Structure formats: structure tokens, C-alpha cells
Amino acid sequence: GGKDAINTTIINFNNEKMQITWATRELFPNENMSFFYTFDEGNHKVWKPCTTYLLDQDYNSGCLFKTEGPTLAISLRNSNGSEELFYKRLKADFYIKPSPPENVTFFWEEDTVTVSCNKPERNAWCLRLELQYKSKFDKEWQSRTSKCCSVGEQGFDPRKCYSFRVRLRRRVPHCNVVNYSSDWEAETFWMNGTLLDSCDDDITPQSKTVIVLSCSLAVLIMMFILLILLCQLQRVQMSVLPAIPDPKKPFADLFNDHNGNLQEWLDKNDHVVLQTKLEYEEPESVTEAESQQEDGKNSDKQGPLEKIFTFSGAAENNDGKAAEIACLIPASNTIAPFAGFHILMNDDMYVML
């Protein structure tokens, strides 16, 4: 490689400080380069050695120095400076990297925002102000560029939070041979003209109220639906599994007053006639004689069978109605009293109340 084969990077920071870096490790792997520069023009140049080197693995890889003029000449030499390995002459003004914009202001008017900054003292016409913004729902930045030092954009949704950032760019090729831009100004967050700490704080009190009301309404609707389902479930349960009546209701005094003692309850209620009575009336066409004949026949047919229920008050009652319940059972050896009645029982029978 010759003197033009070395790759260099030149940056003029806001026309205040120069940074020159080079890549010589591939061409001169065992050579630690030395750097010289001058802003003088003509044949009487005064070369200045670099006082601030940038290092890469203990090898010189760059130099920082003050910008002193528009024209710059650089020279890369061997370690002791006796042999020049690279030389280049350039316009320092064509490698300017601007500083970030200063005093950035945002002006909001309905859905339009205008961003402006301080105008640089020199060569403001070479600069462009770039605005980038995105909402929480955007994945990529949207960009707008205008001449220094104001840029406007419209169509912002007042219900959304937006992130904004701005920077200055040098015009190419009118002012720069390299497309250099400043670093981004600190990112800011705005919602409907209000500056926020971040877009995580864009939940306003009104939206909180809406959320609370929505949640409450949803809970009420769910409770109403559950109530309807519960009623339907009870209906299905009653149709499939009907309720079993509680025996305590018809015999409340048995359980409440006598604690379930059947004998005590029976002794106290001997005067009460059974609630279920068999009521009948003698047909008008049947005479008293025929009734007696029928009774005689029934008594003859009864034989060993006996009448087990006899109402004690039936003989004393002269009314045309008689109430008795007759049950025919086989002969037994035991007679059990029940509520004033005599029940003939054997080992193979049971009584239902």
C-alpha cells in the first residue's frame, strides 16, 4: 500500500475540536504510528506533533487536537517520525459534526406542534433541524426535517402520549462531504401540550374514573348473570330432585313438646280422633234392614278375622254418619292400645302412622 491506502476518519466537532483516527494495524502490524498536523498554508508549514493520542491495544489509533483554521494537513509517520507513511490535505469545514440543538421549545396548538431551537452564530444555512416522534402504539420513529431552526408537524392525537427528540444535520454536499448529524437532544414526552415524565404517566384521572366505572359495571353484570343461572339451577334441581317434606311439620308438637317421645305424645292426645276419616253416607235407596243384613253377612264371612279399630264414640253418636277404619289381619297373640283403639298384632305385621 502507498500513502493513499490508509483509511482515516475525520471529524470536526462543531468547528472546535478535531478528531483523526486511522487504521494502520493491517498495513504496519509492528509499527506504532506518530501523527503530525498543521493549519498553515504555503511552503512554510509548521508541523505540530499530537499531544493527545487515542489508543487501541496500546497502539496509537487516533489524535485529538484543537481546530485552528479551515484548511488542515495531516501526516502519519513511523514511530520516531523520520519516515512519512501517509499525507492528506483537506478542508476542515467539510467534516463538521454539529452540536445538539440548544434551548429546544415545543409550541402546541390543537393537533399541531412546532419545535424550535437557538440559531447557531455561524453557518446556520448549512444546518437542518430534524424532528422525530412516535406514540406508544408506534414501533418506529416518524421523521420531519426543516431548515434551521424550526420544524412543525400536525395530526397529533390529543389522547395519545408522544415521545419527541430533535437533532441538527449538516447539508450534503453543499457544506459537508460526510453526512454528519449532531447527537440527539434529550428525549421528551408530551400529551396534548402537557409535558410528562414518561408515557407511562399518560393515564389521566378521567381515564382512571372511566376504568373504575367500567370495572364496576362489569362486576354488576356478572353478578346479575350468576343470579339468573342460580335461579335456573334451583328450578332444574327441584324438577329433577323434588324436596322431601319435613316430618316435623305435621307432628310439630311431637318433636317440640315431647322431644320425639311417641308414647308420651299418644297418652296426651288420646282424645284426638285421627285426622283422616273415612266419611260416607248411607244411600237413600238402601233400607235399614238391608244394611243390617249386609252387616250380618260381613260378620259371618269374617270368621277368625276381627275388627281392630273401633271408635269409642261411635256407639254414642246417633248421627247418620259413622267414622271407622277397619283393617282385617290374621289372628295374633298381642293386643296393643293406640289412641283409644285396640290393635291386634302378630309377629308378621307392622303399623304405619
Coordinates of C-alpha atoms in Angstrom, one line a residue:
G1 CA 0.0 0.0 0.0
G2 CA 1.0 3.6 -0.6
K3 CA 0.3 6.8 1.2
D4 CA -3.4 6.9 0.0
A5 CA -4.1 3.3 1.1
I6 CA -4.6 4.1 4.8
N7 CA -8.2 4.5 5.9
T8 CA -8.8 7.6 8.0
T9 CA -11.8 9.1 9.7
I10 CA -12.0 12.9 10.2
I11 CA -14.5 14.6 12.5
N12 CA -14.6 18.3 13.2
F13 CA -16.7 18.7 16.4
N14 CA -18.7 22.0 15.8
N15 CA -15.5 23.5 14.4
E16 CA -13.9 23.5 17.8
K17 CA -12.0 20.2 18.1
M18 CA -10.6 17.8 15.5
Q19 CA -10.5 14.0 15.8
I20 CA -8.5 12.0 13.3
T21 CA -8.4 8.2 13.6
W22 CA -6.6 5.8 11.3
A23 CA -6.4 2.0 10.6
T24 CA -2.8 1.0 10.1
R25 CA -2.5 -2.2 12.0
E26 CA -3.2 -4.3 8.9
L27 CA -0.6 -2.4 6.8
F28 CA 2.0 -1.9 9.6
P29 CA 1.3 -4.5 12.3
N30 CA 4.6 -3.9 14.2
E31 CA 4.7 -0.1 13.7
N32 CA 3.3 2.4 16.3
M33 CA 2.5 5.4 14.1
S34 CA 3.2 9.0 15.1
F35 CA 0.9 11.9 14.0
F36 CA 1.6 15.4 12.9
Y37 CA -0.7 18.2 11.7
T38 CA -0.7 21.8 10.6
F39 CA -3.3 24.6 9.7
D40 CA -0.7 26.7 8.0
E41 CA -0.8 27.2 4.2
G42 CA 2.0 27.6 1.7
N43 CA 5.5 26.3 1.8
H44 CA 6.3 27.4 5.3
K45 CA 4.3 24.9 7.3
V46 CA 4.9 24.3 11.0
W47 CA 4.1 20.7 11.8
K48 CA 2.8 20.1 15.3
P49 CA 3.1 16.6 17.0
C50 CA 0.0 15.1 18.5
T51 CA -0.2 15.5 22.2
T52 CA -3.4 13.5 22.9
Y53 CA -3.4 10.1 21.3
L54 CA -6.3 7.6 21.1
L55 CA -5.0 4.1 21.8
D56 CA -6.1 0.7 20.5
Q57 CA -4.4 -2.2 22.4
D58 CA -1.5 0.1 23.4
Y59 CA -1.1 1.3 19.8
N60 CA -1.7 4.8 18.6
S61 CA -5.0 4.8 16.6
G62 CA -6.1 8.5 16.7
C63 CA -5.4 12.0 17.8
L64 CA -7.4 14.9 19.3
F65 CA -6.4 18.5 18.8
K66 CA -7.9 22.0 18.6
T67 CA -9.4 23.3 15.4
E68 CA -7.4 26.3 14.3
G69 CA -8.4 27.1 10.8
P70 CA -10.4 26.0 7.7
T71 CA -7.5 24.1 6.0
L72 CA -5.8 21.1 7.6
A73 CA -2.8 19.0 6.6
I74 CA -2.1 15.7 8.4
S75 CA 1.0 13.4 8.2
L76 CA 1.3 9.8 9.6
R77 CA 4.9 8.8 10.2
N78 CA 6.8 5.9 11.7
S79 CA 7.4 5.7 15.4
N80 CA 10.4 8.0 15.5
G81 CA 8.9 10.4 12.9
S82 CA 11.7 10.0 10.4
E83 CA 9.6 8.5 7.6
E84 CA 6.2 9.7 6.3
L85 CA 3.8 6.9 5.6
F86 CA 0.6 8.9 4.9
Y87 CA -0.2 12.5 4.0
K88 CA -3.5 14.3 3.3
R89 CA -4.7 17.9 2.9
L90 CA -8.3 18.7 3.5
K91 CA -10.9 21.4 4.3
A92 CA -11.7 21.1 8.0
D93 CA -15.1 22.9 7.4
F94 CA -16.3 19.9 5.3
Y95 CA -16.1 17.5 8.2
I96 CA -18.1 19.4 10.8
K97 CA -20.3 17.4 13.2
P98 CA -22.7 19.9 14.8
S99 CA -23.5 20.1 18.5
P100 CA -27.0 19.1 19.7
P101 CA -29.6 21.9 19.4
E102 CA -29.9 24.2 22.4
N103 CA -32.9 25.6 24.2
V104 CA -35.4 23.4 22.4
T105 CA -39.0 24.6 22.8
F106 CA -42.3 23.0 21.9
F107 CA -45.4 25.0 20.9
W108 CA -48.7 23.2 20.8
E109 CA -51.8 24.5 19.0
E110 CA -54.7 21.9 18.9
D111 CA -53.2 19.0 16.8
T112 CA -50.1 20.9 15.6
V113 CA -46.7 21.1 17.3
T114 CA -43.9 23.4 16.4
V115 CA -40.3 22.7 17.6
S116 CA -37.6 25.3 17.6
C117 CA -34.1 25.9 19.0
N118 CA -31.4 28.5 19.2
K119 CA -29.9 29.5 15.9
P120 CA -26.1 29.0 15.7
E121 CA -23.9 32.0 15.2
R122 CA -22.1 30.7 12.1
N123 CA -23.3 28.9 9.0
A124 CA -26.9 28.3 10.2
W125 CA -27.9 27.9 6.5
C126 CA -25.8 24.7 6.4
L127 CA -27.9 23.1 9.1
R128 CA -31.3 21.3 9.1
L129 CA -33.4 20.7 12.2
E130 CA -34.7 17.1 12.3
L131 CA -37.7 16.1 14.5
Q132 CA -38.6 12.5 15.3
Y133 CA -41.6 11.4 17.2
K134 CA -43.7 8.3 17.9
S135 CA -46.6 7.3 20.2
K136 CA -46.8 4.3 22.5
F137 CA -48.5 2.4 19.6
D138 CA -45.8 3.1 17.0
K139 CA -42.9 0.7 16.6
E140 CA -40.7 3.1 14.6
W141 CA -39.9 6.8 14.7
Q142 CA -41.5 9.2 12.2
S143 CA -39.2 12.0 11.0
R144 CA -39.7 15.6 9.7
T145 CA -36.8 17.9 8.6
S146 CA -36.8 21.6 8.1
K147 CA -34.4 24.4 7.8
C148 CA -32.7 25.7 11.0
C149 CA -34.1 26.3 13.3
S150 CA -37.8 25.4 13.4
V151 CA -39.9 22.4 12.3
G152 CA -43.7 21.8 12.6
E153 CA -46.0 18.9 12.2
Q154 CA -49.7 18.3 12.6
G155 CA -52.1 15.5 13.1
F156 CA -51.3 14.6 16.7
D157 CA -54.0 12.8 18.7
P158 CA -54.6 14.6 22.0
R159 CA -55.5 11.3 23.6
K160 CA -52.0 9.8 22.9
C161 CA -48.7 10.3 24.6
Y162 CA -45.8 11.0 22.2
S163 CA -42.0 10.8 22.5
F164 CA -40.0 13.6 20.8
R165 CA -36.3 14.0 20.0
V166 CA -34.5 16.5 17.8
R167 CA -31.0 17.0 16.3
L168 CA -29.1 19.2 13.8
R169 CA -27.8 17.8 10.5
R170 CA -25.2 19.3 8.1
R171 CA -26.3 19.7 4.5
V172 CA -24.5 17.4 2.0
P173 CA -22.8 18.2 -0.4
H174 CA -23.3 21.9 0.0
C175 CA -21.5 22.1 3.3
N176 CA -20.1 18.7 4.2
V177 CA -18.5 15.9 2.3
V178 CA -19.7 13.5 5.0
N179 CA -23.3 13.3 6.3
Y180 CA -22.7 14.2 9.9
S181 CA -25.5 14.9 12.4
S182 CA -25.4 16.0 16.0
D183 CA -26.3 13.8 18.9
W184 CA -30.0 13.6 19.8
E185 CA -31.3 16.1 22.3
A186 CA -32.7 14.5 25.4
E187 CA -36.0 12.7 24.7
T188 CA -39.2 14.4 26.0
F189 CA -42.7 13.1 26.4
W190 CA -45.9 15.1 25.6
M191 CA -49.6 14.6 25.7
N192 CA -52.0 17.2 24.4
G193 CA -49.5 20.0 25.1
T194 CA -48.6 18.7 28.6
L195 CA -45.0 17.7 29.4
L196 CA -44.8 14.3 31.2
D197 CA -42.0 12.4 32.9
S198 CA -42.7 9.4 30.7
C199 CA -45.5 7.9 28.6
D200 CA -46.3 5.5 31.4
D201 CA -47.9 8.5 33.2
D202 CA -50.4 9.3 30.5
I203 CA -53.3 7.8 32.4
T204 CA -55.3 10.9 33.4
P205 CA -57.8 11.0 36.4
Q206 CA -60.6 11.0 33.9
S207 CA -59.5 7.8 32.3
K208 CA -59.0 6.3 35.8
T209 CA -62.6 7.1 36.6
V210 CA -63.8 5.5 33.3
I211 CA -61.8 2.4 34.2
V212 CA -63.3 2.2 37.7
L213 CA -66.8 2.6 36.4
S214 CA -66.3 0.1 33.6
C215 CA -65.0 -2.5 36.1
S216 CA -67.9 -1.8 38.5
L217 CA -70.4 -2.3 35.6
A218 CA -68.8 -5.5 34.6
V219 CA -69.0 -6.8 38.1
L220 CA -72.7 -6.0 38.4
I221 CA -73.4 -7.6 35.1
M222 CA -71.6 -10.8 36.2
M223 CA -73.5 -10.9 39.5
F224 CA -76.8 -10.5 37.6
I225 CA -75.9 -13.3 35.2
L226 CA -74.9 -15.5 38.2
L227 CA -78.2 -14.8 39.9
I228 CA -80.1 -15.9 36.8
L229 CA -78.1 -19.0 36.5
L230 CA -78.6 -19.8 40.2
C231 CA -82.4 -19.5 39.8
Q232 CA -82.4 -21.7 36.8
L233 CA -80.3 -24.2 38.6
Q234 CA -82.7 -24.3 41.5
R235 CA -85.6 -24.9 39.1
V236 CA -83.8 -27.8 37.5
Q237 CA -82.9 -29.2 40.8
M238 CA -86.5 -29.0 42.1
S239 CA -87.8 -30.7 38.9
V240 CA -85.2 -33.5 39.0
L241 CA -84.9 -33.9 42.8
P242 CA -88.2 -32.8 44.4
A243 CA -87.9 -31.7 48.0
I244 CA -88.6 -34.3 50.7
P245 CA -91.3 -33.0 53.2
D246 CA -90.1 -32.4 56.7
P247 CA -91.9 -34.8 59.1
K248 CA -91.6 -32.2 61.9
K249 CA -94.3 -30.0 60.4
P250 CA -97.3 -32.3 60.7
F251 CA -96.1 -33.6 64.1
A252 CA -94.6 -30.3 65.4
D253 CA -95.9 -30.9 68.9
L254 CA -94.4 -34.4 69.0
F255 CA -90.9 -33.1 68.4
N256 CA -91.2 -29.7 70.0
D257 CA -93.2 -30.6 73.2
H258 CA -92.3 -34.2 73.7
N259 CA -88.8 -34.5 72.1
G260 CA -89.9 -37.3 69.9
N261 CA -91.4 -39.5 72.7
L262 CA -94.2 -41.2 70.8
Q263 CA -95.8 -42.9 73.8
E264 CA -95.9 -39.7 75.8
W265 CA -97.4 -37.9 72.8
L266 CA -100.0 -40.7 72.4
D267 CA -101.0 -40.7 76.0
K268 CA -101.6 -36.9 76.0
N269 CA -103.6 -37.0 72.7
D270 CA -106.0 -39.9 73.4
H271 CA -109.0 -37.7 73.0
V272 CA -107.9 -36.6 69.5
V273 CA -109.6 -38.5 66.7
L274 CA -107.4 -39.4 63.7
Q275 CA -107.4 -36.6 61.1
T276 CA -108.0 -38.9 58.2
K277 CA -111.6 -40.1 58.4
L278 CA -113.5 -42.3 56.1
E279 CA -116.8 -40.4 55.6
Y280 CA -119.7 -41.9 53.8
E281 CA -123.4 -41.5 53.7
E282 CA -126.0 -44.3 53.5
P283 CA -127.6 -44.3 50.1
E284 CA -131.3 -43.3 50.2
S285 CA -132.3 -46.4 48.3
V286 CA -130.8 -48.8 50.9
T287 CA -133.1 -49.5 53.8
E288 CA -132.0 -50.0 57.3
A289 CA -132.9 -53.7 57.1
E290 CA -130.8 -54.3 54.1
S291 CA -127.9 -52.6 55.9
Q292 CA -128.3 -54.9 58.9
Q293 CA -128.4 -57.9 56.6
E294 CA -125.2 -56.8 54.9
D295 CA -123.6 -56.3 58.3
G296 CA -124.7 -59.8 59.3
K297 CA -123.2 -61.3 56.2
N298 CA -120.0 -59.5 56.7
S299 CA -119.8 -60.7 60.3
D300 CA -120.4 -64.3 59.1
K301 CA -117.7 -64.0 56.5
Q302 CA -115.3 -62.6 58.9
G303 CA -114.8 -65.8 60.8
P304 CA -111.5 -65.7 62.6
L305 CA -110.8 -62.2 61.5
E306 CA -111.6 -59.4 63.9
K307 CA -112.2 -55.7 63.7
I308 CA -109.1 -53.9 65.1
F309 CA -110.3 -50.3 65.1
T310 CA -113.4 -49.3 67.0
F311 CA -114.1 -45.7 67.7
S312 CA -115.2 -45.3 71.3
G313 CA -117.6 -42.5 70.4
A314 CA -119.3 -44.3 67.5
A315 CA -121.9 -46.1 69.7
E316 CA -122.8 -42.9 71.4
N317 CA -123.2 -40.9 68.2
N318 CA -126.8 -41.1 66.7
D319 CA -125.9 -39.2 63.5
G320 CA -126.3 -40.9 60.1
K321 CA -122.5 -40.7 59.6
A322 CA -120.1 -43.1 61.2
A323 CA -116.4 -42.9 61.1
E324 CA -114.3 -46.0 61.5
I325 CA -111.4 -47.6 59.8
A326 CA -111.3 -51.4 59.7
C327 CA -108.3 -53.5 58.9
L328 CA -108.5 -57.3 58.7
I329 CA -105.4 -59.1 59.9
P330 CA -104.6 -62.7 60.8
A331 CA -105.1 -63.8 64.3
S332 CA -102.5 -62.7 66.7
N333 CA -101.5 -63.1 70.3
T334 CA -101.0 -59.5 71.2
I335 CA -103.4 -56.6 71.5
A336 CA -101.8 -53.1 71.5
P337 CA -103.7 -50.0 72.6
F338 CA -103.3 -46.9 70.3
A339 CA -105.1 -43.5 70.8
G340 CA -108.1 -45.2 72.4
F341 CA -108.1 -48.1 69.9
H342 CA -107.2 -51.7 70.4
I343 CA -104.8 -53.1 67.7
L344 CA -104.4 -56.9 67.4
M345 CA -100.9 -57.6 66.3
N346 CA -98.7 -60.6 65.5
D347 CA -95.1 -61.1 64.5
D348 CA -95.6 -60.5 60.8
M349 CA -97.4 -57.2 60.8
Y350 CA -96.4 -53.5 61.1
V351 CA -98.3 -50.3 61.6
M352 CA -97.9 -47.1 59.6
L353 CA -98.7 -43.7 61.2

